[in-house]
CSV table of C-alpha atoms in Angstrom, one decimal:
chain,number,residue,atom,x,y,z
Y,6,PRO,CA,6.5,2.4,12.8
Y,7,PRO,CA,4.8,2.8,9.5
Y,8,GLY,CA,7.0,2.7,6.3
Y,9,HIS,CA,6.2,5.0,3.7
Y,10,HIS,CA,8.4,7.7,4.2
Y,11,ALA,CA,11.5,5.8,4.6
Y,12,GLU,CA,13.6,6.2,1.6
Y,13,PRO,CA,16.3,3.5,0.5
Y,14,GLN,CA,19.2,5.0,1.9
Y,15,THR,CA,17.5,6.9,5.3
Y,16,ALA,CA,14.8,6.6,7.7
Y,17,MET,CA,12.4,9.5,7.8
Y,18,GLY,CA,9.1,10.7,9.2
Y,19,PHE,CA,8.6,8.1,11.8
Y,20,CYS,CA,9.9,5.2,9.4
Y,21,LEU,CA,12.4,2.7,10.2
Y,22,PHE,CA,12.1,0.6,7.0
Y,23,ASN,CA,10.0,1.2,4.3
Y,24,ASN,CA,7.7,-2.1,4.8
Y,25,ILE,CA,5.1,-1.7,1.6
Y,26,ALA,CA,8.5,-1.4,-0.8
Y,27,VAL,CA,10.2,-4.0,0.5
Y,28,GLY,CA,7.0,-6.4,0.0
Y,29,ALA,CA,6.4,-5.1,-2.8
Y,30,LEU,CA,9.4,-6.7,-4.0
Y,31,HIS,CA,9.4,-9.6,-2.5
Y,32,ALA,CA,6.0,-10.6,-4.1
Y,33,ARG,CA,8.1,-10.0,-7.5
Y,34,LYS,CA,10.8,-12.2,-6.4
Y,35,ALA,CA,9.3,-14.6,-4.2
Y,36,HIS,CA,6.1,-15.0,-6.4
Y,37,GLY,CA,7.2,-13.8,-9.4
Y,38,CYS,CA,4.6,-11.0,-9.9
Y,39,GLU,CA,6.5,-8.6,-13.2
Y,40,ARG,CA,4.2,-6.2,-12.0
Y,41,VAL,CA,3.4,-4.1,-8.8
Y,42,ALA,CA,1.5,-1.4,-8.0
Y,43,VAL,CA,1.9,0.3,-5.1
Y,44,VAL,CA,-1.5,2.3,-3.4
Y,45,ASP,CA,-0.7,5.0,-0.7
Y,46,PHE,CA,-4.1,7.2,0.3
Y,47,ASP,CA,-1.9,8.2,3.7
Y,48,VAL,CA,-2.8,12.0,4.6
Y,49,HIS,CA,1.2,12.7,3.5
Y,50,HIS,CA,3.4,11.3,0.6
Y,51,GLY,CA,4.6,7.9,0.0
Y,52,ASN,CA,8.4,9.7,-0.2
Y,53,GLY,CA,10.5,6.5,0.5
Y,54,THR,CA,7.9,4.7,-1.6
Y,55,GLN,CA,8.5,6.7,-4.8
Y,56,ALA,CA,12.1,7.3,-4.3
Y,57,ALA,CA,11.9,3.3,-4.7
Y,58,PHE,CA,9.8,2.9,-7.4
Y,59,GLU,CA,10.4,6.3,-10.0
Y,60,CYS,CA,13.6,4.5,-11.8
Y,61,ASP,CA,11.4,1.0,-11.9
Y,62,PRO,CA,8.6,0.4,-15.1
Y,63,SER,CA,8.3,-2.8,-13.6
Y,64,LEU,CA,6.7,-1.5,-10.6
Y,65,LEU,CA,3.3,1.2,-10.1
Y,66,TYR,CA,3.3,4.1,-7.2
Y,67,ILE,CA,0.3,5.7,-6.5
Y,68,SER,CA,-1.0,8.4,-3.9
Y,69,THR,CA,-3.3,10.5,-2.7
Y,70,HIS,CA,-2.1,13.1,-0.2
Y,71,GLN,CA,-2.8,16.6,1.3
Y,72,TRP,CA,-1.0,19.6,-0.2
Y,73,PRO,CA,0.9,21.3,0.5
Y,74,LEU,CA,2.5,19.0,3.8
Y,75,TYR,CA,5.1,17.5,4.7
Y,76,PRO,CA,7.3,15.7,3.5
Y,77,GLY,CA,6.8,18.6,0.8
Y,78,THR,CA,7.6,15.9,-1.9
Y,79,GLY,CA,4.6,14.6,-4.2
Y,80,ARG,CA,3.4,17.6,-7.0
Y,81,ALA,CA,1.4,16.5,-10.0
Y,82,SER,CA,4.2,16.5,-12.1
Y,83,GLU,CA,6.2,14.1,-10.4
Y,84,HIS,CA,5.8,10.9,-13.4
Y,85,GLY,CA,8.8,9.3,-12.8
Y,86,LEU,CA,9.1,7.1,-16.1
Y,87,GLY,CA,5.3,7.5,-16.4
Y,88,ASN,CA,4.9,5.3,-13.7
Y,89,ILE,CA,4.4,7.8,-10.0
Y,90,TYR,CA,1.0,9.5,-9.7
Y,91,ASN,CA,0.5,12.3,-7.7
Y,92,ARG,CA,-2.9,13.0,-6.7
Y,93,CYS,CA,-2.6,16.3,-4.5
Y,94,LEU,CA,-6.1,17.1,-2.3
Y,95,PRO,CA,-5.9,20.6,-1.0
Y,96,PRO,CA,-6.4,21.6,2.8
Y,97,GLY,CA,-10.3,21.0,4.0
Y,98,ALA,CA,-11.3,18.5,1.0
Y,99,GLY,CA,-13.4,15.3,2.2
Y,100,SER,CA,-15.5,12.5,0.5
Y,101,GLU,CA,-16.2,13.9,-2.7
Y,102,GLU,CA,-12.4,14.6,-3.8
Y,103,PHE,CA,-11.0,11.4,-2.2
Y,104,ARG,CA,-13.7,8.9,-3.2
Y,105,ALA,CA,-13.5,11.2,-7.1
Y,106,ALA,CA,-9.5,11.4,-7.2
Y,107,MET,CA,-10.4,7.1,-6.7
Y,108,SER,CA,-12.2,6.7,-9.6
Y,109,ASP,CA,-11.0,9.1,-12.2
Y,110,ALA,CA,-7.0,8.6,-11.4
Y,111,VAL,CA,-6.3,5.7,-9.4
Y,112,ILE,CA,-8.1,3.2,-10.6
Y,113,PRO,CA,-7.9,3.7,-14.4
Y,114,ALA,CA,-4.3,4.4,-13.8
Y,115,ILE,CA,-4.2,0.7,-12.5
Y,116,GLU,CA,-6.1,-1.0,-14.9
Y,117,GLN,CA,-3.6,0.9,-17.7
Y,118,PHE,CA,-1.1,-0.9,-15.7
Y,119,ARG,CA,-2.0,-4.1,-15.2
Y,120,PRO,CA,-0.1,-5.1,-12.1
Y,121,ASP,CA,0.5,-8.5,-10.9
Y,122,PHE,CA,0.2,-7.6,-7.2
Y,123,ILE,CA,-1.7,-4.6,-5.4
Y,124,PHE,CA,-0.8,-3.2,-2.5
Y,125,ILE,CA,-2.3,-0.7,-0.1
Y,126,SER,CA,-0.6,1.8,1.6
Y,127,ALA,CA,-3.4,2.7,4.7
Y,128,GLY,CA,-2.5,5.6,6.2
Y,129,PHE,CA,-5.2,7.3,8.5
Y,130,ASP,CA,-4.0,10.4,9.0
Y,131,ALA,CA,-6.8,11.6,6.3
Y,132,HIS,CA,-9.9,11.2,8.6
Y,133,MET,CA,-11.3,14.1,9.7
Y,134,ALA,CA,-10.3,13.9,13.2
Y,135,ASP,CA,-6.5,13.0,13.2
Y,136,PRO,CA,-4.4,16.1,14.5
Y,137,LEU,CA,-1.7,15.9,11.7
Y,138,ALA,CA,-3.4,17.5,9.1
Y,139,ASN,CA,-7.3,19.2,7.8
Y,140,LEU,CA,-8.8,16.9,4.8
Y,141,ARG,CA,-11.9,15.6,5.7
Y,142,LEU,CA,-12.4,11.5,5.5
Y,143,THR,CA,-14.0,9.6,7.5
Y,144,GLU,CA,-13.9,5.7,8.3
Y,145,ALA,CA,-16.4,4.8,5.6
Y,146,ASP,CA,-14.4,6.5,2.5
Y,147,PHE,CA,-11.2,4.1,3.7
Y,148,GLY,CA,-13.5,1.1,3.8
Y,149,TRP,CA,-15.0,2.2,0.1
Y,150,ALA,CA,-11.8,2.8,-1.5
Y,151,THR,CA,-10.4,-0.5,-0.3
Y,152,ALA,CA,-13.4,-1.8,-1.4
Y,153,GLU,CA,-12.3,-0.3,-5.2
Y,154,LEU,CA,-9.0,-2.0,-5.0
Y,155,VAL,CA,-10.3,-5.4,-3.7
Y,156,LYS,CA,-12.4,-5.0,-7.0
Y,157,ALA,CA,-9.6,-4.1,-9.5
Y,158,ALA,CA,-7.2,-7.2,-7.5
Y,159,ASP,CA,-10.5,-9.4,-8.7
Y,160,ARG,CA,-10.3,-8.2,-11.3
Y,161,LEU,CA,-6.8,-7.8,-12.7
Y,162,CYS,CA,-4.3,-10.2,-10.7
Y,163,ARG,CA,-6.4,-12.7,-9.5
Y,164,GLY,CA,-7.5,-11.6,-6.1
Y,165,ARG,CA,-3.9,-10.1,-4.9
Y,166,VAL,CA,-3.8,-7.6,-2.5
Y,167,VAL,CA,-2.0,-6.8,0.3
Y,168,SER,CA,-2.8,-3.8,2.7
Y,169,ALA,CA,-0.5,-2.0,5.1
Y,170,LEU,CA,-0.8,0.1,7.7
Y,171,GLU,CA,1.2,3.6,7.5
Y,172,GLY,CA,0.2,7.5,9.4
Y,173,GLY,CA,-2.7,7.1,11.7
Y,174,TYR,CA,-2.5,9.9,14.9
Y,175,ASP,CA,-6.4,9.6,16.1
Y,176,LEU,CA,-6.3,5.8,18.4
Y,177,GLU,CA,-10.2,6.3,18.1
Y,178,ALA,CA,-10.3,7.2,13.8
Y,179,LEU,CA,-7.3,4.6,14.1
Y,180,ALA,CA,-9.0,1.5,15.7
Y,181,ALA,CA,-12.7,2.4,14.1
Y,182,SER,CA,-10.6,2.7,9.9
Y,183,ALA,CA,-8.8,0.0,10.7
Y,184,ARG,CA,-12.0,-1.8,11.3
Y,185,SER,CA,-13.7,-0.6,8.2
Y,186,LEU,CA,-11.0,-1.5,5.9
Y,187,GLY,CA,-11.1,-5.2,7.2
Y,188,VAL,CA,-15.0,-5.0,7.3
Y,189,SER,CA,-15.0,-4.3,3.5
Y,190,SER,CA,-11.8,-6.4,3.1
Y,191,LEU,CA,-14.1,-9.5,4.5
Y,192,ASP,CA,-17.1,-8.6,2.8
Y,193,MET,CA,-15.5,-8.3,-1.0
Y,194,ALA,CA,-13.5,-11.1,-0.6
Y,195,SER,CA,-16.6,-13.2,0.6
Y,196,GLY,CA,-18.2,-11.9,-2.6
Y,197,ALA,CA,-15.6,-13.1,-4.6
Y,198,GLY,CA,-15.4,-16.9,-3.0
Y,199,HIS,CA,-12.1,-16.3,-0.9
Y,200,ASP,CA,-11.5,-18.2,2.0
Y,201,ALA,CA,-12.9,-15.2,4.9
Y,202,ALA,CA,-11.4,-17.5,7.0
Y,203,PHE,CA,-8.5,-17.3,6.4
Y,204,LEU,CA,-8.5,-13.8,5.2
Y,205,SER,CA,-9.4,-12.8,9.0
Y,206,ARG,CA,-6.6,-13.8,11.0
Y,207,ILE,CA,-4.3,-11.2,8.7
Y,208,ALA,CA,-7.5,-8.1,7.7
Y,209,PRO,CA,-7.4,-5.6,8.0
Y,210,ALA,CA,-3.7,-4.4,8.3
Y,211,ALA,CA,0.2,-5.8,9.4
Y,212,MET,CA,3.3,-3.8,9.9
Y,213,VAL,CA,5.8,-5.5,8.6
Y,214,PHE,CA,10.2,-5.0,8.3
Y,215,ILE,CA,12.5,-6.0,6.8
Y,216,PRO,CA,16.5,-5.2,7.2
Y,217,CYS,CA,17.9,-3.8,4.7
Y,218,ARG,CA,21.7,-3.8,3.6
Y,219,GLU,CA,24.4,-0.9,4.5
Y,220,GLY,CA,25.7,1.2,1.5
Y,221,ARG,CA,22.3,0.0,-0.6
Y,222,SER,CA,21.8,2.2,-3.9
Y,223,HIS,CA,18.4,4.7,-4.6
Y,224,CYS,CA,17.6,1.8,-7.1
Y,225,PRO,CA,15.8,-1.1,-5.7
Y,226,GLU,CA,16.7,-3.9,-6.7
Y,227,GLU,CA,20.0,-3.4,-4.7
Y,228,TRP,CA,18.3,-4.1,-1.8
Y,229,THR,CA,18.9,-6.6,0.6
Y,230,GLU,CA,16.7,-9.7,-0.3
Y,231,PRO,CA,14.0,-10.3,2.3
Y,232,GLY,CA,15.1,-13.4,3.8
Y,233,GLN,CA,15.6,-12.7,7.4
Y,234,LEU,CA,11.4,-11.3,8.4
Y,235,ALA,CA,10.8,-10.2,11.8
Y,236,VAL,CA,7.2,-8.6,12.9
Y,237,GLY,CA,5.6,-7.0,15.9
Y,238,ALA,CA,3.9,-10.3,17.6
Y,239,SER,CA,4.3,-13.9,16.5
Y,240,VAL,CA,0.4,-13.7,15.4
Y,241,LEU,CA,1.2,-11.6,12.1
Y,242,LEU,CA,4.6,-13.7,11.4
Y,243,GLU,CA,2.1,-16.5,11.0
Y,244,ALA,CA,0.2,-15.0,9.1
Y,245,VAL,CA,2.2,-13.7,6.6
Y,246,ARG,CA,4.1,-17.3,6.3
Y,247,ALA,CA,0.3,-19.1,6.0
Y,248,LEU,CA,0.0,-16.0,3.3
Y,249,ASP,CA,2.9,-16.8,0.9
Y,250,ALA,CA,2.2,-20.7,1.2
Y,251,ARG,CA,-0.9,-19.9,0.2
Y,252,LEU,CA,0.0,-18.0,-2.6
Y,253,SER,CA,2.7,-19.9,-3.5
Y,254,ARG,CA,-0.3,-22.9,-4.0
Y,255,ARG,CA,-2.2,-20.7,-6.1
Y,256,ASP,CA,0.7,-20.7,-8.1
Y,257,ALA,CA,1.3,-24.0,-8.8
Y,258,PRO,CA,0.6,-26.1,-11.7
Y,259,GLY,CA,-3.2,-26.6,-11.4
Y,260,GLY,CA,-2.5,-25.3,-7.8
Y,261,GLU,CA,-5.6,-23.4,-6.6
Y,262,GLU,CA,-7.6,-20.7,-7.8
Y,263,ALA,CA,-9.8,-18.9,-4.6
């Protein structure tokens, strides 16, 4: 299941583990990424990711979401240590409002933060066909947003970007949105000289589950090391391992740039 509602000490909102937060910590620990950003365009606020990040200024969390809506967090006034940005969208908001939020708030915040890695919490329940909320986005909006984030990753962090599935409860809209996200990512990767054949193995989204120890504290540095990796299918595990190996080669002295 998706992960952004799972808090450091509890599961909630269909989420058992906060896959995107653990992935960000793994990037920092395993690949030396000192500054990691998460952009979340699920229709619901990612309270768990915010709770995990808000006490660590080297982690950035940016969310666009419908307000008011479950889980009741994500007010614009919630800033953490200056590393939390919540862009609230009213019920009925559509492409124009969403794209303005991305262009005017999300991308500038990423540019200012200058991350070493960008993670995307790709929730598709802001789609106009989704039954759980009231935004009016289409699959083209998700594809456009992903393309803009890939461009930012190319400018700021050598193309380091990972997208992980969050919510989406209309199956046809979910499938169309995921396809749009994957096509946009691969188009951008090809234009930047990346190995599209490799990226197609992991696009558009993978859900990664990493067990966390009992009794962890509010701050993410108390979470367990992501040493035991389990995923829903062997092909995803193979893709994650391949991505780790590729990043390690790129990080090595004289490593590849693609």
